[in-house]
Amino acid sequence: MRDRVRAVIRVNRYSIRTEKTYWYWIRYFIRFHQMKHPREMGPREVNEFLTWLAVNRNVAAATQAQALNALVFLYDKVLDKPLGEIGDVVRSKKPRRLPVVLTHEEAMRIISQLGEPNKLIASLMYGSGLRVTEACRLRIKDLEFQQRVITVRDGKGAKDRTTLMPATLVGPLQDHVESIRIAWKQRGEKFAHPVSLPFALARKYPNAGQALEWQWLFSSPSLSTDNLGHVSRHHRHISSVQRAVRNAVKEAGIGKRAGCHTFRHTFATELLKRGNDIRTVQDLLGHADLRTTQIYTHVLGQGFAGVRSPLG
């Protein structure tokens, strides 16, 4: 079952994180029904599982929806047995919380606690609104210094987008790229193996993995081996960046539960606070729905139609 799920997911070019998430919920569903094969189950069993998640596990609405998406994918794409109508499911009532947002000064205090390259990665998350995965996956070819543009490849939802490159990061990014270029020309030990490439590009362009433009901006210090036994260098693992940011938050004494994604929230609120159009912010963040971006107007306390408190 796992091999079939993996094969269909990769044919449809879903991300590795989606593959792991979907398999987690499919396995959870099977175990919930005492290892019964999904072909022997249907809408009723899916309804029972989703209702149990809401009532007994008290999961968030987004988590319940994620589980449903995984099971719809299983029956529709893998088993070729669409679920159809699953009946009335008890919906999770757990409310959506407003995101934690930092002030500009707090964001800079956290960034100042970081060492390289995590300091540069955090600066990109705050200055360009990148997710931590997007920042770690940047390649040299994704930076356009003359136009000050960063291209995000295969972002959330398998979409590409462009975002701004902060003027204060042009110099540090150019220095970082130049250090990679010098080491690449000298063919040091770090470049003895090719970098990992998406999809079938390694077969289509055999030398691309050794080309300078395809080098990771933030490469992993260790090598990786894929399912076929090919050794390559992957990008910096996001968990190492997340751990470093959590430690920096503690050292900065911010007093907020902040992490990597908090920089992205802060990027959005700072742009709106400075009078930028919400649709422009939506494009920079890569949100498909404007309502997702509008959550930041609530964080700012806007939309009160000029009403003032009785205390002034």
PDB file of N, CA, C and O in Angstrom, residues 146-206:
ATOM      1  N   GLN A 146      20.420  42.502 -10.277  1.00  0.00           N
ATOM      2  CA  GLN A 146      20.166  43.779 -10.939  1.00  0.00           C
ATOM      3  C   GLN A 146      18.744  44.259 -10.705  1.00  0.00           C
ATOM      4  O   GLN A 146      18.509  45.446 -10.454  1.00  0.00           O
ATOM      5  N   GLN A 147      17.782  43.353 -10.784  1.00  0.00           N
ATOM      6  CA  GLN A 147      16.393  43.729 -10.569  1.00  0.00           C
ATOM      7  C   GLN A 147      15.961  43.559  -9.118  1.00  0.00           C
ATOM      8  O   GLN A 147      14.822  43.900  -8.766  1.00  0.00           O
ATOM      9  N   ARG A 148      16.840  43.019  -8.285  1.00  0.00           N
ATOM     10  CA  ARG A 148      16.551  42.766  -6.871  1.00  0.00           C
ATOM     11  C   ARG A 148      15.296  41.907  -6.720  1.00  0.00           C
ATOM     12  O   ARG A 148      14.343  42.275  -6.025  1.00  0.00           O
ATOM     13  N   VAL A 149      15.328  40.769  -7.366  1.00  0.00           N
ATOM     14  CA  VAL A 149      14.210  39.839  -7.363  1.00  0.00           C
ATOM     15  C   VAL A 149      14.697  38.456  -6.963  1.00  0.00           C
ATOM     16  O   VAL A 149      15.778  38.018  -7.385  1.00  0.00           O
ATOM     17  N   ILE A 150      13.918  37.769  -6.153  1.00  0.00           N
ATOM     18  CA  ILE A 150      14.183  36.383  -5.788  1.00  0.00           C
ATOM     19  C   ILE A 150      13.058  35.533  -6.365  1.00  0.00           C
ATOM     20  O   ILE A 150      11.872  35.851  -6.180  1.00  0.00           O
ATOM     21  N   THR A 151      13.405  34.467  -7.072  1.00  0.00           N
ATOM     22  CA  THR A 151      12.411  33.551  -7.632  1.00  0.00           C
ATOM     23  C   THR A 151      12.285  32.329  -6.736  1.00  0.00           C
ATOM     24  O   THR A 151      13.287  31.666  -6.450  1.00  0.00           O
ATOM     25  N   VAL A 152      11.072  32.072  -6.303  1.00  0.00           N
ATOM     26  CA  VAL A 152      10.790  30.901  -5.469  1.00  0.00           C
ATOM     27  C   VAL A 152      10.281  29.799  -6.391  1.00  0.00           C
ATOM     28  O   VAL A 152       9.253  29.968  -7.052  1.00  0.00           O
ATOM     29  N   ARG A 153      11.010  28.697  -6.463  1.00  0.00           N
ATOM     30  CA  ARG A 153      10.650  27.592  -7.343  1.00  0.00           C
ATOM     31  C   ARG A 153       9.900  26.509  -6.563  1.00  0.00           C
ATOM     32  O   ARG A 153      10.307  26.131  -5.465  1.00  0.00           O
ATOM     33  N   ASP A 154       8.827  26.015  -7.159  1.00  0.00           N
ATOM     34  CA  ASP A 154       8.084  24.887  -6.597  1.00  0.00           C
ATOM     35  C   ASP A 154       7.717  25.146  -5.134  1.00  0.00           C
ATOM     36  O   ASP A 154       7.968  24.328  -4.259  1.00  0.00           O
ATOM     37  N   GLY A 155       7.108  26.312  -4.898  1.00  0.00           N
ATOM     38  CA  GLY A 155       6.679  26.655  -3.547  1.00  0.00           C
ATOM     39  C   GLY A 155       5.452  25.864  -3.139  1.00  0.00           C
ATOM     40  O   GLY A 155       5.102  24.854  -3.760  1.00  0.00           O
ATOM     41  N   LYS A 156       4.772  26.326  -2.117  1.00  0.00           N
ATOM     42  CA  LYS A 156       3.581  25.625  -1.638  1.00  0.00           C
ATOM     43  C   LYS A 156       2.544  25.546  -2.759  1.00  0.00           C
ATOM     44  O   LYS A 156       2.274  26.544  -3.437  1.00  0.00           O
ATOM     45  N   GLY A 157       1.991  24.367  -2.951  1.00  0.00           N
ATOM     46  CA  GLY A 157       1.059  24.173  -4.052  1.00  0.00           C
ATOM     47  C   GLY A 157       1.744  23.990  -5.377  1.00  0.00           C
ATOM     48  O   GLY A 157       1.119  24.120  -6.431  1.00  0.00           O
ATOM     49  N   ALA A 158       3.066  23.689  -5.352  1.00  0.00           N
ATOM     50  CA  ALA A 158       3.870  23.478  -6.570  1.00  0.00           C
ATOM     51  C   ALA A 158       3.842  24.703  -7.477  1.00  0.00           C
ATOM     52  O   ALA A 158       3.869  24.583  -8.704  1.00  0.00           O
ATOM     53  N   LYS A 159       3.797  25.900  -6.878  1.00  0.00           N
ATOM     54  CA  LYS A 159       3.733  27.128  -7.660  1.00  0.00           C
ATOM     55  C   LYS A 159       5.049  27.896  -7.566  1.00  0.00           C
ATOM     56  O   LYS A 159       5.699  27.913  -6.526  1.00  0.00           O
ATOM     57  N   ASP A 160       5.419  28.541  -8.675  1.00  0.00           N
ATOM     58  CA  ASP A 160       6.554  29.456  -8.696  1.00  0.00           C
ATOM     59  C   ASP A 160       6.038  30.869  -8.450  1.00  0.00           C
ATOM     60  O   ASP A 160       4.900  31.200  -8.797  1.00  0.00           O
ATOM     61  N   ARG A 161       6.878  31.708  -7.861  1.00  0.00           N
ATOM     62  CA  ARG A 161       6.533  33.116  -7.698  1.00  0.00           C
ATOM     63  C   ARG A 161       7.813  33.918  -7.544  1.00  0.00           C
ATOM     64  O   ARG A 161       8.896  33.348  -7.341  1.00  0.00           O
ATOM     65  N   THR A 162       7.706  35.215  -7.650  1.00  0.00           N
ATOM     66  CA  THR A 162       8.843  36.094  -7.401  1.00  0.00           C
ATOM     67  C   THR A 162       8.522  36.972  -6.200  1.00  0.00           C
ATOM     68  O   THR A 162       7.354  37.291  -5.934  1.00  0.00           O
ATOM     69  N   THR A 163       9.556  37.355  -5.494  1.00  0.00           N
ATOM     70  CA  THR A 163       9.399  38.262  -4.368  1.00  0.00           C
ATOM     71  C   THR A 163      10.585  39.205  -4.347  1.00  0.00           C
ATOM     72  O   THR A 163      11.551  39.028  -5.104  1.00  0.00           O
ATOM     73  N   LEU A 164      10.512  40.216  -3.515  1.00  0.00           N
ATOM     74  CA  LEU A 164      11.545  41.245  -3.520  1.00  0.00           C
ATOM     75  C   LEU A 164      12.807  40.820  -2.771  1.00  0.00           C
ATOM     76  O   LEU A 164      12.747  40.023  -1.834  1.00  0.00           O
ATOM     77  N   MET A 165      13.926  41.352  -3.220  1.00  0.00           N
ATOM     78  CA  MET A 165      15.206  41.148  -2.544  1.00  0.00           C
ATOM     79  C   MET A 165      15.536  42.428  -1.775  1.00  0.00           C
ATOM     80  O   MET A 165      15.699  43.488  -2.384  1.00  0.00           O
ATOM     81  N   PRO A 166      15.611  42.377  -0.451  1.00  0.00           N
ATOM     82  CA  PRO A 166      15.889  43.587   0.334  1.00  0.00           C
ATOM     83  C   PRO A 166      17.225  44.214  -0.055  1.00  0.00           C
ATOM     84  O   PRO A 166      18.215  43.508  -0.272  1.00  0.00           O
ATOM     85  N   ALA A 167      17.238  45.533  -0.133  1.00  0.00           N
ATOM     86  CA  ALA A 167      18.462  46.235  -0.528  1.00  0.00           C
ATOM     87  C   ALA A 167      19.612  45.945   0.435  1.00  0.00           C
ATOM     88  O   ALA A 167      20.776  45.832   0.016  1.00  0.00           O
ATOM     89  N   THR A 168      19.302  45.803   1.717  1.00  0.00           N
ATOM     90  CA  THR A 168      20.347  45.559   2.711  1.00  0.00           C
ATOM     91  C   THR A 168      20.958  44.159   2.598  1.00  0.00           C
ATOM     92  O   THR A 168      22.015  43.906   3.177  1.00  0.00           O
ATOM     93  N   LEU A 169      20.284  43.259   1.873  1.00  0.00           N
ATOM     94  CA  LEU A 169      20.799  41.899   1.730  1.00  0.00           C
ATOM     95  C   LEU A 169      21.547  41.679   0.413  1.00  0.00           C
ATOM     96  O   LEU A 169      22.114  40.604   0.212  1.00  0.00           O
ATOM     97  N   VAL A 170      21.536  42.690  -0.476  1.00  0.00           N
ATOM     98  CA  VAL A 170      22.216  42.527  -1.768  1.00  0.00           C
ATOM     99  C   VAL A 170      23.696  42.247  -1.555  1.00  0.00           C
ATOM    100  O   VAL A 170      24.256  41.301  -2.121  1.00  0.00           O
ATOM    101  N   GLY A 171      24.342  43.054  -0.719  1.00  0.00           N
ATOM    102  CA  GLY A 171      25.773  42.862  -0.458  1.00  0.00           C
ATOM    103  C   GLY A 171      26.077  41.518   0.182  1.00  0.00           C
ATOM    104  O   GLY A 171      26.920  40.771  -0.331  1.00  0.00           O
ATOM    105  N   PRO A 172      25.433  41.179   1.313  1.00  0.00           N
ATOM    106  CA  PRO A 172      25.683  39.876   1.932  1.00  0.00           C
ATOM    107  C   PRO A 172      25.405  38.695   1.001  1.00  0.00           C
ATOM    108  O   PRO A 172      26.144  37.705   1.018  1.00  0.00           O
ATOM    109  N   LEU A 173      24.348  38.780   0.200  1.00  0.00           N
ATOM    110  CA  LEU A 173      24.044  37.681  -0.733  1.00  0.00           C
ATOM    111  C   LEU A 173      25.099  37.578  -1.824  1.00  0.00           C
ATOM    112  O   LEU A 173      25.514  36.466  -2.198  1.00  0.00           O
ATOM    113  N   GLN A 174      25.561  38.716  -2.332  1.00  0.00           N
ATOM    114  CA  GLN A 174      26.616  38.697  -3.362  1.00  0.00           C
ATOM    115  C   GLN A 174      27.910  38.116  -2.794  1.00  0.00           C
ATOM    116  O   GLN A 174      28.592  37.336  -3.472  1.00  0.00           O
ATOM    117  N   ASP A 175      28.248  38.486  -1.565  1.00  0.00           N
ATOM    118  CA  ASP A 175      29.448  37.932  -0.931  1.00  0.00           C
ATOM    119  C   ASP A 175      29.308  36.426  -0.733  1.00  0.00           C
ATOM    120  O   ASP A 175      30.273  35.675  -0.936  1.00  0.00           O
ATOM    121  N   HIS A 176      28.116  35.998  -0.345  1.00  0.00           N
ATOM    122  CA  HIS A 176      27.876  34.568  -0.126  1.00  0.00           C
ATOM    123  C   HIS A 176      27.982  33.795  -1.432  1.00  0.00           C
ATOM    124  O   HIS A 176      28.605  32.719  -1.483  1.00  0.00           O
ATOM    125  N   VAL A 177      27.398  34.335  -2.497  1.00  0.00           N
ATOM    126  CA  VAL A 177      27.473  33.686  -3.815  1.00  0.00           C
ATOM    127  C   VAL A 177      28.917  33.648  -4.301  1.00  0.00           C
ATOM    128  O   VAL A 177      29.364  32.646  -4.875  1.00  0.00           O
ATOM    129  N   GLU A 178      29.655  34.723  -4.062  1.00  0.00           N
ATOM    130  CA  GLU A 178      31.055  34.769  -4.507  1.00  0.00           C
ATOM    131  C   GLU A 178      31.898  33.727  -3.773  1.00  0.00           C
ATOM    132  O   GLU A 178      32.783  33.100  -4.379  1.00  0.00           O
ATOM    133  N   SER A 179      31.632  33.518  -2.489  1.00  0.00           N
ATOM    134  CA  SER A 179      32.371  32.491  -1.747  1.00  0.00           C
ATOM    135  C   SER A 179      32.080  31.101  -2.305  1.00  0.00           C
ATOM    136  O   SER A 179      32.969  30.245  -2.380  1.00  0.00           O
ATOM    137  N   ILE A 180      30.830  30.881  -2.721  1.00  0.00           N
ATOM    138  CA  ILE A 180      30.466  29.597  -3.339  1.00  0.00           C
ATOM    139  C   ILE A 180      31.158  29.460  -4.682  1.00  0.00           C
ATOM    140  O   ILE A 180      31.679  28.394  -5.031  1.00  0.00           O
ATOM    141  N   ARG A 181      31.198  30.556  -5.451  1.00  0.00           N
ATOM    142  CA  ARG A 181      31.824  30.538  -6.774  1.00  0.00           C
ATOM    143  C   ARG A 181      33.314  30.199  -6.686  1.00  0.00           C
ATOM    144  O   ARG A 181      33.834  29.394  -7.457  1.00  0.00           O
ATOM    145  N   ILE A 182      33.992  30.799  -5.705  1.00  0.00           N
ATOM    146  CA  ILE A 182      35.438  30.547  -5.544  1.00  0.00           C
ATOM    147  C   ILE A 182      35.684  29.089  -5.171  1.00  0.00           C
ATOM    148  O   ILE A 182      36.569  28.425  -5.744  1.00  0.00           O
ATOM    149  N   ALA A 183      34.908  28.588  -4.213  1.00  0.00           N
ATOM    150  CA  ALA A 183      35.067  27.190  -3.806  1.00  0.00           C
ATOM    151  C   ALA A 183      34.719  26.241  -4.952  1.00  0.00           C
ATOM    152  O   ALA A 183      35.351  25.197  -5.124  1.00  0.00           O
ATOM    153  N   TRP A 184      33.729  26.612  -5.753  1.00  0.00           N
ATOM    154  CA  TRP A 184      33.321  25.777  -6.900  1.00  0.00           C
ATOM    155  C   TRP A 184      34.421  25.723  -7.960  1.00  0.00           C
ATOM    156  O   TRP A 184      34.692  24.667  -8.529  1.00  0.00           O
ATOM    157  N   LYS A 185      35.069  26.863  -8.214  1.00  0.00           N
ATOM    158  CA  LYS A 185      36.155  26.898  -9.198  1.00  0.00           C
ATOM    159  C   LYS A 185      37.340  26.059  -8.748  1.00  0.00           C
ATOM    160  O   LYS A 185      38.027  25.429  -9.551  1.00  0.00           O
ATOM    161  N   GLN A 186      37.588  26.046  -7.452  1.00  0.00           N
ATOM    162  CA  GLN A 186      38.705  25.269  -6.915  1.00  0.00           C
ATOM    163  C   GLN A 186      38.385  23.786  -6.806  1.00  0.00           C
ATOM    164  O   GLN A 186      39.260  22.985  -6.494  1.00  0.00           O
ATOM    165  N   ARG A 187      37.079  23.447  -7.092  1.00  0.00           N
ATOM    166  CA  ARG A 187      36.631  22.052  -7.051  1.00  0.00           C
ATOM    167  C   ARG A 187      37.006  21.382  -5.728  1.00  0.00           C
ATOM    168  O   ARG A 187      37.622  20.318  -5.688  1.00  0.00           O
ATOM    169  N   GLY A 188      36.632  22.040  -4.648  1.00  0.00           N
ATOM    170  CA  GLY A 188      36.909  21.494  -3.326  1.00  0.00           C
ATOM    171  C   GLY A 188      36.109  20.240  -3.057  1.00  0.00           C
ATOM    172  O   GLY A 188      35.257  19.819  -3.858  1.00  0.00           O
ATOM    173  N   GLU A 189      36.338  19.661  -1.893  1.00  0.00           N
ATOM    174  CA  GLU A 189      35.670  18.407  -1.516  1.00  0.00           C
ATOM    175  C   GLU A 189      34.148  18.560  -1.496  1.00  0.00           C
ATOM    176  O   GLU A 189      33.411  17.620  -1.806  1.00  0.00           O
ATOM    177  N   LYS A 190      33.688  19.761  -1.188  1.00  0.00           N
ATOM    178  CA  LYS A 190      32.257  20.014  -1.113  1.00  0.00           C
ATOM    179  C   LYS A 190      31.559  19.856  -2.460  1.00  0.00           C
ATOM    180  O   LYS A 190      30.353  19.616  -2.528  1.00  0.00           O
ATOM    181  N   PHE A 191      32.322  19.990  -3.547  1.00  0.00           N
ATOM    182  CA  PHE A 191      31.738  19.918  -4.890  1.00  0.00           C
ATOM    183  C   PHE A 191      32.149  18.656  -5.634  1.00  0.00           C
ATOM    184  O   PHE A 191      32.037  18.579  -6.851  1.00  0.00           O
ATOM    185  N   ALA A 192      32.616  17.667  -4.897  1.00  0.00           N
ATOM    186  CA  ALA A 192      32.998  16.399  -5.521  1.00  0.00           C
ATOM    187  C   ALA A 192      31.782  15.636  -6.026  1.00  0.00           C
ATOM    188  O   ALA A 192      31.875  14.838  -6.957  1.00  0.00           O
ATOM    189  N   HIS A 193      30.630  15.874  -5.398  1.00  0.00           N
ATOM    190  CA  HIS A 193      29.384  15.213  -5.811  1.00  0.00           C
ATOM    191  C   HIS A 193      28.386  16.253  -6.299  1.00  0.00           C
ATOM    192  O   HIS A 193      28.409  17.403  -5.843  1.00  0.00           O
ATOM    193  N   PRO A 194      27.517  15.891  -7.212  1.00  0.00           N
ATOM    194  CA  PRO A 194      26.523  16.847  -7.728  1.00  0.00           C
ATOM    195  C   PRO A 194      25.470  17.172  -6.682  1.00  0.00           C
ATOM    196  O   PRO A 194      25.276  16.424  -5.720  1.00  0.00           O
ATOM    197  N   VAL A 195      24.799  18.293  -6.881  1.00  0.00           N
ATOM    198  CA  VAL A 195      23.672  18.633  -6.011  1.00  0.00           C
ATOM    199  C   VAL A 195      22.440  17.887  -6.512  1.00  0.00           C
ATOM    200  O   VAL A 195      22.361  17.493  -7.672  1.00  0.00           O
ATOM    201  N   SER A 196      21.488  17.670  -5.631  1.00  0.00           N
ATOM    202  CA  SER A 196      20.239  16.999  -6.022  1.00  0.00           C
ATOM    203  C   SER A 196      19.442  17.909  -6.935  1.00  0.00           C
ATOM    204  O   SER A 196      19.424  19.130  -6.767  1.00  0.00           O
ATOM    205  N   LEU A 197      18.765  17.307  -7.910  1.00  0.00           N
ATOM    206  CA  LEU A 197      17.978  18.051  -8.887  1.00  0.00           C
ATOM    207  C   LEU A 197      16.530  17.576  -8.859  1.00  0.00           C
ATOM    208  O   LEU A 197      16.261  16.414  -8.555  1.00  0.00           O
ATOM    209  N   PRO A 198      15.593  18.456  -9.207  1.00  0.00           N
ATOM    210  CA  PRO A 198      14.184  18.060  -9.175  1.00  0.00           C
ATOM    211  C   PRO A 198      13.796  17.167 -10.346  1.00  0.00           C
ATOM    212  O   PRO A 198      14.331  17.302 -11.452  1.00  0.00           O
ATOM    213  N   PHE A 199      12.848  16.259 -10.071  1.00  0.00           N
ATOM    214  CA  PHE A 199      12.240  15.411 -11.077  1.00  0.00           C
ATOM    215  C   PHE A 199      13.307  14.669 -11.906  1.00  0.00           C
ATOM    216  O   PHE A 199      14.205  14.075 -11.343  1.00  0.00           O
ATOM    217  N   ALA A 200      13.223  14.734 -13.244  1.00  0.00           N
ATOM    218  CA  ALA A 200      14.134  13.966 -14.102  1.00  0.00           C
ATOM    219  C   ALA A 200      15.219  14.834 -14.723  1.00  0.00           C
ATOM    220  O   ALA A 200      15.831  14.445 -15.727  1.00  0.00           O
ATOM    221  N   LEU A 201      15.489  15.996 -14.141  1.00  0.00           N
ATOM    222  CA  LEU A 201      16.485  16.899 -14.728  1.00  0.00           C
ATOM    223  C   LEU A 201      17.885  16.295 -14.744  1.00  0.00           C
ATOM    224  O   LEU A 201      18.687  16.595 -15.622  1.00  0.00           O
ATOM    225  N   ALA A 202      18.168  15.439 -13.763  1.00  0.00           N
ATOM    226  CA  ALA A 202      19.493  14.813 -13.706  1.00  0.00           C
ATOM    227  C   ALA A 202      19.741  13.929 -14.928  1.00  0.00           C
ATOM    228  O   ALA A 202      20.878  13.794 -15.384  1.00  0.00           O
ATOM    229  N   ARG A 203      18.672  13.318 -15.450  1.00  0.00           N
ATOM    230  CA  ARG A 203      18.816  12.500 -16.659  1.00  0.00           C
ATOM    231  C   ARG A 203      18.824  13.356 -17.917  1.00  0.00           C
ATOM    232  O   ARG A 203      19.555  13.088 -18.864  1.00  0.00           O
ATOM    233  N   LYS A 204      18.008  14.390 -17.914  1.00  0.00           N
ATOM    234  CA  LYS A 204      17.909  15.244 -19.097  1.00  0.00           C
ATOM    235  C   LYS A 204      19.154  16.100 -19.274  1.00  0.00           C
ATOM    236  O   LYS A 204      19.628  16.300 -20.400  1.00  0.00           O
ATOM    237  N   TYR A 205      19.683  16.604 -18.157  1.00  0.00           N
ATOM    238  CA  TYR A 205      20.895  17.425 -18.183  1.00  0.00           C
ATOM    239  C   TYR A 205      21.911  16.815 -17.218  1.00  0.00           C
ATOM    240  O   TYR A 205      22.011  17.229 -16.063  1.00  0.00           O
ATOM    241  N   PRO A 206      22.679  15.832 -17.657  1.00  0.00           N
ATOM    242  CA  PRO A 206      23.589  15.084 -16.765  1.00  0.00           C
ATOM    243  C   PRO A 206      24.606  15.954 -16.040  1.00  0.00           C
ATOM    244  O   PRO A 206      25.039  15.607 -14.942  1.00  0.00           O
TER     245      PRO A 206
END
